[in-house]
mmCIF file of C-alpha atoms in Angstrom:
data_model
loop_
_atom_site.group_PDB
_atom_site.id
_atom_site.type_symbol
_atom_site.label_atom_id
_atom_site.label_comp_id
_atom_site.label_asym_id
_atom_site.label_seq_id
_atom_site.Cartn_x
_atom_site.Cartn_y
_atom_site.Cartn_z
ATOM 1 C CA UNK V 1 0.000 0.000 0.000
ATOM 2 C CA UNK V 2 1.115 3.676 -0.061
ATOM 3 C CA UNK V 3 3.277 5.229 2.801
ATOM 4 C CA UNK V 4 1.598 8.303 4.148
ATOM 5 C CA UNK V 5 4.089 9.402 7.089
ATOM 6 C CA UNK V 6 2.890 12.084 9.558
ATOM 7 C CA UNK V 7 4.617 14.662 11.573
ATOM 8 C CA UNK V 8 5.036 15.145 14.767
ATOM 9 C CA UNK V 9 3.953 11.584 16.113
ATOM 10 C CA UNK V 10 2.542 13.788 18.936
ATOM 11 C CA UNK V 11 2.204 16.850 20.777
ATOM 12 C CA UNK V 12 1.422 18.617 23.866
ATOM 13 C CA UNK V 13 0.075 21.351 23.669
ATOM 14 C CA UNK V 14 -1.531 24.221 25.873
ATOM 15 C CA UNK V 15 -5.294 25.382 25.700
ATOM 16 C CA UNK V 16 -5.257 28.786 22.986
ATOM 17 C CA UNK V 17 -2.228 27.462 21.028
ATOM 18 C CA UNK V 18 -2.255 26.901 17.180
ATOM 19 C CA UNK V 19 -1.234 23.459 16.389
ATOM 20 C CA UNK V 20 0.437 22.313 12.809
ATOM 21 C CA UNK V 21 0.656 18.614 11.801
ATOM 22 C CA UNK V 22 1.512 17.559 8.210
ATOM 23 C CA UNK V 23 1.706 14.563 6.489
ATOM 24 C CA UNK V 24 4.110 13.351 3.589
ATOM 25 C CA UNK V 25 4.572 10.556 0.476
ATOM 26 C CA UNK V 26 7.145 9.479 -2.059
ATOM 27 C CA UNK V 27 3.818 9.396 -4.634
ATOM 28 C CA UNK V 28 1.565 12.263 -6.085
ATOM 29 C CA UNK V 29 -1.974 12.235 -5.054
ATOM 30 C CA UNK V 30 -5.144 13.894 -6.554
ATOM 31 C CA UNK V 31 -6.961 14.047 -3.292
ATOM 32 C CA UNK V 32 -6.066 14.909 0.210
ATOM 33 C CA UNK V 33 -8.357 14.219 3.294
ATOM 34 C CA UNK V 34 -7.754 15.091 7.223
ATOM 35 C CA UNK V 35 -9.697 12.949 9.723
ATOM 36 C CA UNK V 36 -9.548 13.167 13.128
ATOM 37 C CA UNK V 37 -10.472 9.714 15.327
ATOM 38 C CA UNK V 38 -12.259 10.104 19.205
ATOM 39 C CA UNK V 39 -11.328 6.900 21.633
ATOM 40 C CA UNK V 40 -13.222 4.045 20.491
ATOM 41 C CA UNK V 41 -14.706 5.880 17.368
ATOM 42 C CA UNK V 42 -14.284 5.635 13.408
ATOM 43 C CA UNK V 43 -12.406 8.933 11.940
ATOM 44 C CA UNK V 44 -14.571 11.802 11.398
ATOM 45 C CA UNK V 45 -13.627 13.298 7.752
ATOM 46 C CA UNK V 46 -12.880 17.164 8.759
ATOM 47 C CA UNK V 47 -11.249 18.576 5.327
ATOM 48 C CA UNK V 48 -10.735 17.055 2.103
ATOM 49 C CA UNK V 49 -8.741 19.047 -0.602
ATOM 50 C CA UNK V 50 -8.813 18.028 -4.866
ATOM 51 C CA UNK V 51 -6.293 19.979 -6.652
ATOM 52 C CA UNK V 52 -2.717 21.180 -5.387
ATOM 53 C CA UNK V 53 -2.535 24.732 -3.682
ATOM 54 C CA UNK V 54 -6.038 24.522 -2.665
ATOM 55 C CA UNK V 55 -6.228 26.175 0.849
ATOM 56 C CA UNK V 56 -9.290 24.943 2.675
ATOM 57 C CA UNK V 57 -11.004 26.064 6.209
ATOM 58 C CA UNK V 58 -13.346 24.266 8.778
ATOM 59 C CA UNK V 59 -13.871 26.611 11.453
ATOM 60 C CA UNK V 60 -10.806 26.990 13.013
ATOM 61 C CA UNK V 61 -9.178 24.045 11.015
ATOM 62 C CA UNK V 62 -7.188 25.245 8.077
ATOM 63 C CA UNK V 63 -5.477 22.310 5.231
ATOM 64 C CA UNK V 64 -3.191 23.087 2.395
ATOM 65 C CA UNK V 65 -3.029 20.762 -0.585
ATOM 66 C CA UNK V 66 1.068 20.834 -1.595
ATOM 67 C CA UNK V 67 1.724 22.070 -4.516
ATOM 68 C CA UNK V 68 4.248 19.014 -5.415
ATOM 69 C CA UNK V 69 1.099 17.082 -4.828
ATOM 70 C CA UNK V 70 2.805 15.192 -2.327
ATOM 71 C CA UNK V 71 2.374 16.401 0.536
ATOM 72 C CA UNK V 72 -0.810 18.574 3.243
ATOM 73 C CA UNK V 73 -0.666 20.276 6.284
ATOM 74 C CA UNK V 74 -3.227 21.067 8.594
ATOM 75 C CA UNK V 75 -3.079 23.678 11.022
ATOM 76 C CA UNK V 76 -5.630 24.138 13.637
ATOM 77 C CA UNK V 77 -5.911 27.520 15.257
ATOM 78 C CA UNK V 78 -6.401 28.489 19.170
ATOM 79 C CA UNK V 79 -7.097 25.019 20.405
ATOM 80 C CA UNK V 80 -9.580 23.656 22.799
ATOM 81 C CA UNK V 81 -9.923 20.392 24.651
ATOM 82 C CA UNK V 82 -12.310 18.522 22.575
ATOM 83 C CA UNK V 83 -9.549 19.036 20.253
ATOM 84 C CA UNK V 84 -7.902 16.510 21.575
ATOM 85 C CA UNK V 85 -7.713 13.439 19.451
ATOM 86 C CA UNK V 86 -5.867 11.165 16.561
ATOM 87 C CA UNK V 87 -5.587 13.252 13.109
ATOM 88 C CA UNK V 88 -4.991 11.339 10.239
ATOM 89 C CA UNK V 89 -4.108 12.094 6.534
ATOM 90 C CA UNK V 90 -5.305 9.708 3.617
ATOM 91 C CA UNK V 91 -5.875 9.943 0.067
ATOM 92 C CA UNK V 92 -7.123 7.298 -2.210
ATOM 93 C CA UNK V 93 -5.880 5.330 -5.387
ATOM 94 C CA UNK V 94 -9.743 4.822 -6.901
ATOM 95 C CA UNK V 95 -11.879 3.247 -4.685
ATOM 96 C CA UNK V 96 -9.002 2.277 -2.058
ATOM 97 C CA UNK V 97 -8.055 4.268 0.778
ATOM 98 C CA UNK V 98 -4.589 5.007 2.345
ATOM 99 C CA UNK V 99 -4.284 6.238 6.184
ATOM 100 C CA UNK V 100 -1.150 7.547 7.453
ATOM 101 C CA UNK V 101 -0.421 6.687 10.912
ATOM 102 C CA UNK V 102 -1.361 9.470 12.666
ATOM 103 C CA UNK V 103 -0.517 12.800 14.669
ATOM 104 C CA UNK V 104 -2.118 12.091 18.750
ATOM 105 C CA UNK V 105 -2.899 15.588 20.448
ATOM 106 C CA UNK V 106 -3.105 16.531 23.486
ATOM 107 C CA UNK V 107 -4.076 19.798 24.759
ATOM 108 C CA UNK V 108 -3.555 20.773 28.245
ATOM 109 C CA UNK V 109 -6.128 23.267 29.785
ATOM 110 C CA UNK L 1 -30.252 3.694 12.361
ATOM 111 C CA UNK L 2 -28.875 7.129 11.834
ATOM 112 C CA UNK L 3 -24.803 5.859 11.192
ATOM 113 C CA UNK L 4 -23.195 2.998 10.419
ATOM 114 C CA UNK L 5 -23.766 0.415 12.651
ATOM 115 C CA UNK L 6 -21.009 -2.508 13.984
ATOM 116 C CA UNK L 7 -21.678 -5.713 16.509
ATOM 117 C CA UNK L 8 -20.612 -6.794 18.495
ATOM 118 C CA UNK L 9 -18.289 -3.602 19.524
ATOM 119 C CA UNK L 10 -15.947 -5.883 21.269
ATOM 120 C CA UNK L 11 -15.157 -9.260 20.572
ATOM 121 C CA UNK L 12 -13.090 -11.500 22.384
ATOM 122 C CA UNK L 13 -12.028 -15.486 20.756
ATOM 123 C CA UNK L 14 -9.092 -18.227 21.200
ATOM 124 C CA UNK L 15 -6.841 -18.715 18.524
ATOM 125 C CA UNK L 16 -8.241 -21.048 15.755
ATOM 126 C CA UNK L 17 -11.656 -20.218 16.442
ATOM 127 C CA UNK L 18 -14.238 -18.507 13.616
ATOM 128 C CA UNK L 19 -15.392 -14.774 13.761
ATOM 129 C CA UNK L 20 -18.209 -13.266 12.046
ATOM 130 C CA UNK L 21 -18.145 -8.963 12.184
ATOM 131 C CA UNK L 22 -21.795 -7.679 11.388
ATOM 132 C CA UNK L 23 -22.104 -3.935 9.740
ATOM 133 C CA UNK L 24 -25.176 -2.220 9.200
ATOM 134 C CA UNK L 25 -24.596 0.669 6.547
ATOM 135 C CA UNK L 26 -26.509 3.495 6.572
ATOM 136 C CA UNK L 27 -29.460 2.804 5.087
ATOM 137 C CA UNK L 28 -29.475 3.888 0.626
ATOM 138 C CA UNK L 29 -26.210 3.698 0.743
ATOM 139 C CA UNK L 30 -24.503 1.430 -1.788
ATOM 140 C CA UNK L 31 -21.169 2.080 -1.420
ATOM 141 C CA UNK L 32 -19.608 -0.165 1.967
ATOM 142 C CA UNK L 33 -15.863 -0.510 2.549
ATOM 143 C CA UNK L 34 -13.966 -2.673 5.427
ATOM 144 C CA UNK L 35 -11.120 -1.620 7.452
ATOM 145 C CA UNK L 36 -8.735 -2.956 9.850
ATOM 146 C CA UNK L 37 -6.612 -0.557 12.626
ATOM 147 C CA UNK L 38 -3.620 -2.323 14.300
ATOM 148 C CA UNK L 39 -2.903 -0.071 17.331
ATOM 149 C CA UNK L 40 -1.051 2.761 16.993
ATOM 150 C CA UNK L 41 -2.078 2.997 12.923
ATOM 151 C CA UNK L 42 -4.511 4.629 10.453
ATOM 152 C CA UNK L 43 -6.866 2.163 8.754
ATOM 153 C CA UNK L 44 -5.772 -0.141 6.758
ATOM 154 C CA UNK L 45 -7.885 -1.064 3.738
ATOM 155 C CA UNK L 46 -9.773 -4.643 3.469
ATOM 156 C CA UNK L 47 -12.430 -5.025 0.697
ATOM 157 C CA UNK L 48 -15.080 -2.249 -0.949
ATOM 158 C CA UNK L 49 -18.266 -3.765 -2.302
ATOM 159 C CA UNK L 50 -20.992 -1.512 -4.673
ATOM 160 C CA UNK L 51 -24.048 -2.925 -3.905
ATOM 161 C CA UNK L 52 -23.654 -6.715 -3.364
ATOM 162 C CA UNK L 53 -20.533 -7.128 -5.247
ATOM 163 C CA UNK L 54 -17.226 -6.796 -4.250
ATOM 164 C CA UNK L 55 -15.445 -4.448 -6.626
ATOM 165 C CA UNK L 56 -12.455 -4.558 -4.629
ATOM 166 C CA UNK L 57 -10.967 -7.466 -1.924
ATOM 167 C CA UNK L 58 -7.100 -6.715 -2.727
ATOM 168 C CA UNK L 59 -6.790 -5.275 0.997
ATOM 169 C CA UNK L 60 -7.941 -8.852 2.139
ATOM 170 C CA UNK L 61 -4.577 -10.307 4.072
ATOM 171 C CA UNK L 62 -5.195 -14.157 2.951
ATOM 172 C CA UNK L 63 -7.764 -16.910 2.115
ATOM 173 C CA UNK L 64 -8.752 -16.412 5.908
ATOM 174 C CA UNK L 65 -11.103 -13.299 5.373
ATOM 175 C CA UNK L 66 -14.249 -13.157 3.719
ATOM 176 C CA UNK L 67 -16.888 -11.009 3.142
ATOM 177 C CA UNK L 68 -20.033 -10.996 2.048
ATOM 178 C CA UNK L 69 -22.802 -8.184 1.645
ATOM 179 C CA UNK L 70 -25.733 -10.397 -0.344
ATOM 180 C CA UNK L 71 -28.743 -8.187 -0.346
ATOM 181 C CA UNK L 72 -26.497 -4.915 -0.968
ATOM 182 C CA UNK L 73 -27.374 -3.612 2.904
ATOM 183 C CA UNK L 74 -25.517 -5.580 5.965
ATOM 184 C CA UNK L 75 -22.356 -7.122 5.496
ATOM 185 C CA UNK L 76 -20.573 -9.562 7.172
ATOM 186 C CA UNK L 77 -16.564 -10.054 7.940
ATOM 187 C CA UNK L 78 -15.546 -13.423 8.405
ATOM 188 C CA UNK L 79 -12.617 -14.825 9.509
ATOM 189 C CA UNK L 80 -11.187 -18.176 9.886
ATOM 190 C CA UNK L 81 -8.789 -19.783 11.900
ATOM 191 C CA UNK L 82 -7.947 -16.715 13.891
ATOM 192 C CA UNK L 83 -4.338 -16.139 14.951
ATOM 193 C CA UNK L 84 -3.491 -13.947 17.887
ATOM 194 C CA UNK L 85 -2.200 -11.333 14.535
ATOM 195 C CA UNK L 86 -5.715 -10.807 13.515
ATOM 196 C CA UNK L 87 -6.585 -8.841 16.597
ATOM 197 C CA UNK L 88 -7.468 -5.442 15.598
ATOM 198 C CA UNK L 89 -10.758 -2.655 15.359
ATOM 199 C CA UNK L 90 -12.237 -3.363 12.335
ATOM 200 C CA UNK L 91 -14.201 -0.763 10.802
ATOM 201 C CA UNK L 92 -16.513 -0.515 8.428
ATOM 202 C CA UNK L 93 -17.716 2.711 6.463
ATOM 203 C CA UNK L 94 -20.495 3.378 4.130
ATOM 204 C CA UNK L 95 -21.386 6.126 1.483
ATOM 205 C CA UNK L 96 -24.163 6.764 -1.051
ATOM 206 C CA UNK L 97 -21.652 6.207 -3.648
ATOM 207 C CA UNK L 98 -17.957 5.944 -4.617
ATOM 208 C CA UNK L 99 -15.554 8.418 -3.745
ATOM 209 C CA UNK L 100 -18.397 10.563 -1.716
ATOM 210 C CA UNK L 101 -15.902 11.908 0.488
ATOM 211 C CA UNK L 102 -17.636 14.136 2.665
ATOM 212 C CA UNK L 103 -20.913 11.085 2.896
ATOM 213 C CA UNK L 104 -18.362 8.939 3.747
ATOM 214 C CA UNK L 105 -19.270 7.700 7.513
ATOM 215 C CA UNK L 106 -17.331 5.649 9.625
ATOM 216 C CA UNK L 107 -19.043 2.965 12.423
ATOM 217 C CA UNK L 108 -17.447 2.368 15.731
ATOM 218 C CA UNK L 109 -15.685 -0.557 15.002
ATOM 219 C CA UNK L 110 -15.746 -4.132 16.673
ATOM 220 C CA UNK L 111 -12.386 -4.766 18.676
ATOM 221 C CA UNK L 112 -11.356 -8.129 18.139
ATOM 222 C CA UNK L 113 -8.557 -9.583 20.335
ATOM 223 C CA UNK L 114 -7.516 -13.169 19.812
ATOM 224 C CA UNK L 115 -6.010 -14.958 22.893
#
Protein backbone atom coordinates (compact mmCIF):
# COMPACT_ATOMS: atom_id res chain seq x y z
CA UNK A 1 0.00 0.00 0.00
CA UNK A 2 1.11 3.68 -0.06
CA UNK A 3 3.28 5.23 2.80
CA UNK A 4 1.60 8.30 4.15
CA UNK A 5 4.09 9.40 7.09
CA UNK A 6 2.89 12.08 9.56
CA UNK A 7 4.62 14.66 11.57
CA UNK A 8 5.04 15.15 14.77
CA UNK A 9 3.95 11.58 16.11
CA UNK A 10 2.54 13.79 18.94
CA UNK A 11 2.20 16.85 20.78
CA UNK A 12 1.42 18.62 23.87
CA UNK A 13 0.07 21.35 23.67
CA UNK A 14 -1.53 24.22 25.87
CA UNK A 15 -5.29 25.38 25.70
CA UNK A 16 -5.26 28.79 22.99
CA UNK A 17 -2.23 27.46 21.03
CA UNK A 18 -2.26 26.90 17.18
CA UNK A 19 -1.23 23.46 16.39
CA UNK A 20 0.44 22.31 12.81
CA UNK A 21 0.66 18.61 11.80
CA UNK A 22 1.51 17.56 8.21
CA UNK A 23 1.71 14.56 6.49
CA UNK A 24 4.11 13.35 3.59
CA UNK A 25 4.57 10.56 0.48
CA UNK A 26 7.14 9.48 -2.06
CA UNK A 27 3.82 9.40 -4.63
CA UNK A 28 1.56 12.26 -6.08
CA UNK A 29 -1.97 12.24 -5.05
CA UNK A 30 -5.14 13.89 -6.55
CA UNK A 31 -6.96 14.05 -3.29
CA UNK A 32 -6.07 14.91 0.21
CA UNK A 33 -8.36 14.22 3.29
CA UNK A 34 -7.75 15.09 7.22
CA UNK A 35 -9.70 12.95 9.72
CA UNK A 36 -9.55 13.17 13.13
CA UNK A 37 -10.47 9.71 15.33
CA UNK A 38 -12.26 10.10 19.20
CA UNK A 39 -11.33 6.90 21.63
CA UNK A 40 -13.22 4.04 20.49
CA UNK A 41 -14.71 5.88 17.37
CA UNK A 42 -14.28 5.63 13.41
CA UNK A 43 -12.41 8.93 11.94
CA UNK A 44 -14.57 11.80 11.40
CA UNK A 45 -13.63 13.30 7.75
CA UNK A 46 -12.88 17.16 8.76
CA UNK A 47 -11.25 18.58 5.33
CA UNK A 48 -10.73 17.06 2.10
CA UNK A 49 -8.74 19.05 -0.60
CA UNK A 50 -8.81 18.03 -4.87
CA UNK A 51 -6.29 19.98 -6.65
CA UNK A 52 -2.72 21.18 -5.39
CA UNK A 53 -2.54 24.73 -3.68
CA UNK A 54 -6.04 24.52 -2.67
CA UNK A 55 -6.23 26.18 0.85
CA UNK A 56 -9.29 24.94 2.67
CA UNK A 57 -11.00 26.06 6.21
CA UNK A 58 -13.35 24.27 8.78
CA UNK A 59 -13.87 26.61 11.45
CA UNK A 60 -10.81 26.99 13.01
CA UNK A 61 -9.18 24.04 11.01
CA UNK A 62 -7.19 25.24 8.08
CA UNK A 63 -5.48 22.31 5.23
CA UNK A 64 -3.19 23.09 2.39
CA UNK A 65 -3.03 20.76 -0.58
CA UNK A 66 1.07 20.83 -1.60
CA UNK A 67 1.72 22.07 -4.52
CA UNK A 68 4.25 19.01 -5.42
CA UNK A 69 1.10 17.08 -4.83
CA UNK A 70 2.80 15.19 -2.33
CA UNK A 71 2.37 16.40 0.54
CA UNK A 72 -0.81 18.57 3.24
CA UNK A 73 -0.67 20.28 6.28
CA UNK A 74 -3.23 21.07 8.59
CA UNK A 75 -3.08 23.68 11.02
CA UNK A 76 -5.63 24.14 13.64
CA UNK A 77 -5.91 27.52 15.26
CA UNK A 78 -6.40 28.49 19.17
CA UNK A 79 -7.10 25.02 20.40
CA UNK A 80 -9.58 23.66 22.80
CA UNK A 81 -9.92 20.39 24.65
CA UNK A 82 -12.31 18.52 22.58
CA UNK A 83 -9.55 19.04 20.25
CA UNK A 84 -7.90 16.51 21.58
CA UNK A 85 -7.71 13.44 19.45
CA UNK A 86 -5.87 11.17 16.56
CA UNK A 87 -5.59 13.25 13.11
CA UNK A 88 -4.99 11.34 10.24
CA UNK A 89 -4.11 12.09 6.53
CA UNK A 90 -5.30 9.71 3.62
CA UNK A 91 -5.87 9.94 0.07
CA UNK A 92 -7.12 7.30 -2.21
CA UNK A 93 -5.88 5.33 -5.39
CA UNK A 94 -9.74 4.82 -6.90
CA UNK A 95 -11.88 3.25 -4.69
CA UNK A 96 -9.00 2.28 -2.06
CA UNK A 97 -8.05 4.27 0.78
CA UNK A 98 -4.59 5.01 2.35
CA UNK A 99 -4.28 6.24 6.18
CA UNK A 100 -1.15 7.55 7.45
CA UNK A 101 -0.42 6.69 10.91
CA UNK A 102 -1.36 9.47 12.67
CA UNK A 103 -0.52 12.80 14.67
CA UNK A 104 -2.12 12.09 18.75
CA UNK A 105 -2.90 15.59 20.45
CA UNK A 106 -3.11 16.53 23.49
CA UNK A 107 -4.08 19.80 24.76
CA UNK A 108 -3.56 20.77 28.25
CA UNK A 109 -6.13 23.27 29.79
CA UNK B 1 -30.25 3.69 12.36
CA UNK B 2 -28.88 7.13 11.83
CA UNK B 3 -24.80 5.86 11.19
CA UNK B 4 -23.19 3.00 10.42
CA UNK B 5 -23.77 0.42 12.65
CA UNK B 6 -21.01 -2.51 13.98
CA UNK B 7 -21.68 -5.71 16.51
CA UNK B 8 -20.61 -6.79 18.49
CA UNK B 9 -18.29 -3.60 19.52
CA UNK B 10 -15.95 -5.88 21.27
CA UNK B 11 -15.16 -9.26 20.57
CA UNK B 12 -13.09 -11.50 22.38
CA UNK B 13 -12.03 -15.49 20.76
CA UNK B 14 -9.09 -18.23 21.20
CA UNK B 15 -6.84 -18.72 18.52
CA UNK B 16 -8.24 -21.05 15.76
CA UNK B 17 -11.66 -20.22 16.44
CA UNK B 18 -14.24 -18.51 13.62
CA UNK B 19 -15.39 -14.77 13.76
CA UNK B 20 -18.21 -13.27 12.05
CA UNK B 21 -18.15 -8.96 12.18
CA UNK B 22 -21.80 -7.68 11.39
CA UNK B 23 -22.10 -3.93 9.74
CA UNK B 24 -25.18 -2.22 9.20
CA UNK B 25 -24.60 0.67 6.55
CA UNK B 26 -26.51 3.49 6.57
CA UNK B 27 -29.46 2.80 5.09
CA UNK B 28 -29.47 3.89 0.63
CA UNK B 29 -26.21 3.70 0.74
CA UNK B 30 -24.50 1.43 -1.79
CA UNK B 31 -21.17 2.08 -1.42
CA UNK B 32 -19.61 -0.17 1.97
CA UNK B 33 -15.86 -0.51 2.55
CA UNK B 34 -13.97 -2.67 5.43
CA UNK B 35 -11.12 -1.62 7.45
CA UNK B 36 -8.74 -2.96 9.85
CA UNK B 37 -6.61 -0.56 12.63
CA UNK B 38 -3.62 -2.32 14.30
CA UNK B 39 -2.90 -0.07 17.33
CA UNK B 40 -1.05 2.76 16.99
CA UNK B 41 -2.08 3.00 12.92
CA UNK B 42 -4.51 4.63 10.45
CA UNK B 43 -6.87 2.16 8.75
CA UNK B 44 -5.77 -0.14 6.76
CA UNK B 45 -7.88 -1.06 3.74
CA UNK B 46 -9.77 -4.64 3.47
CA UNK B 47 -12.43 -5.02 0.70
CA UNK B 48 -15.08 -2.25 -0.95
CA UNK B 49 -18.27 -3.77 -2.30
CA UNK B 50 -20.99 -1.51 -4.67
CA UNK B 51 -24.05 -2.93 -3.90
CA UNK B 52 -23.65 -6.71 -3.36
CA UNK B 53 -20.53 -7.13 -5.25
CA UNK B 54 -17.23 -6.80 -4.25
CA UNK B 55 -15.44 -4.45 -6.63
CA UNK B 56 -12.46 -4.56 -4.63
CA UNK B 57 -10.97 -7.47 -1.92
CA UNK B 58 -7.10 -6.72 -2.73
CA UNK B 59 -6.79 -5.28 1.00
CA UNK B 60 -7.94 -8.85 2.14
CA UNK B 61 -4.58 -10.31 4.07
CA UNK B 62 -5.20 -14.16 2.95
CA UNK B 63 -7.76 -16.91 2.11
CA UNK B 64 -8.75 -16.41 5.91
CA UNK B 65 -11.10 -13.30 5.37
CA UNK B 66 -14.25 -13.16 3.72
CA UNK B 67 -16.89 -11.01 3.14
CA UNK B 68 -20.03 -11.00 2.05
CA UNK B 69 -22.80 -8.18 1.64
CA UNK B 70 -25.73 -10.40 -0.34
CA UNK B 71 -28.74 -8.19 -0.35
CA UNK B 72 -26.50 -4.91 -0.97
CA UNK B 73 -27.37 -3.61 2.90
CA UNK B 74 -25.52 -5.58 5.96
CA UNK B 75 -22.36 -7.12 5.50
CA UNK B 76 -20.57 -9.56 7.17
CA UNK B 77 -16.56 -10.05 7.94
CA UNK B 78 -15.55 -13.42 8.41
CA UNK B 79 -12.62 -14.82 9.51
CA UNK B 80 -11.19 -18.18 9.89
CA UNK B 81 -8.79 -19.78 11.90
CA UNK B 82 -7.95 -16.71 13.89
CA UNK B 83 -4.34 -16.14 14.95
CA UNK B 84 -3.49 -13.95 17.89
CA UNK B 85 -2.20 -11.33 14.54
CA UNK B 86 -5.72 -10.81 13.51
CA UNK B 87 -6.58 -8.84 16.60
CA UNK B 88 -7.47 -5.44 15.60
CA UNK B 89 -10.76 -2.65 15.36
CA UNK B 90 -12.24 -3.36 12.34
CA UNK B 91 -14.20 -0.76 10.80
CA UNK B 92 -16.51 -0.52 8.43
CA UNK B 93 -17.72 2.71 6.46
CA UNK B 94 -20.50 3.38 4.13
CA UNK B 95 -21.39 6.13 1.48
CA UNK B 96 -24.16 6.76 -1.05
CA UNK B 97 -21.65 6.21 -3.65
CA UNK B 98 -17.96 5.94 -4.62
CA UNK B 99 -15.55 8.42 -3.74
CA UNK B 100 -18.40 10.56 -1.72
CA UNK B 101 -15.90 11.91 0.49
CA UNK B 102 -17.64 14.14 2.67
CA UNK B 103 -20.91 11.09 2.90
CA UNK B 104 -18.36 8.94 3.75
CA UNK B 105 -19.27 7.70 7.51
CA UNK B 106 -17.33 5.65 9.63
CA UNK B 107 -19.04 2.96 12.42
CA UNK B 108 -17.45 2.37 15.73
CA UNK B 109 -15.69 -0.56 15.00
CA UNK B 110 -15.75 -4.13 16.67
CA UNK B 111 -12.39 -4.77 18.68
CA UNK B 112 -11.36 -8.13 18.14
CA UNK B 113 -8.56 -9.58 20.34
CA UNK B 114 -7.52 -13.17 19.81
CA UNK B 115 -6.01 -14.96 22.89
Amino acid sequence: GQQLNQSPQSMFIQEGEDVSMNCTSSSIFNTWLWYKQDPGEGPVLLIALYKAGELTSNGRLTAQFGITRKDSFLNISASIPSDVGIYFCATNTGNQFYFGTGTSLTVIP
Amino acid sequence: GAGVSQTPSNKVTEKGKYVELRCDPISGHTALYWYRQSLGQGPEFLIYFQGTGAADDSGLPNDRFFAVRPEGSVSTLKIQRTERGDSAVYLCASSIRDRNFYGYTFGSGTRLTVV
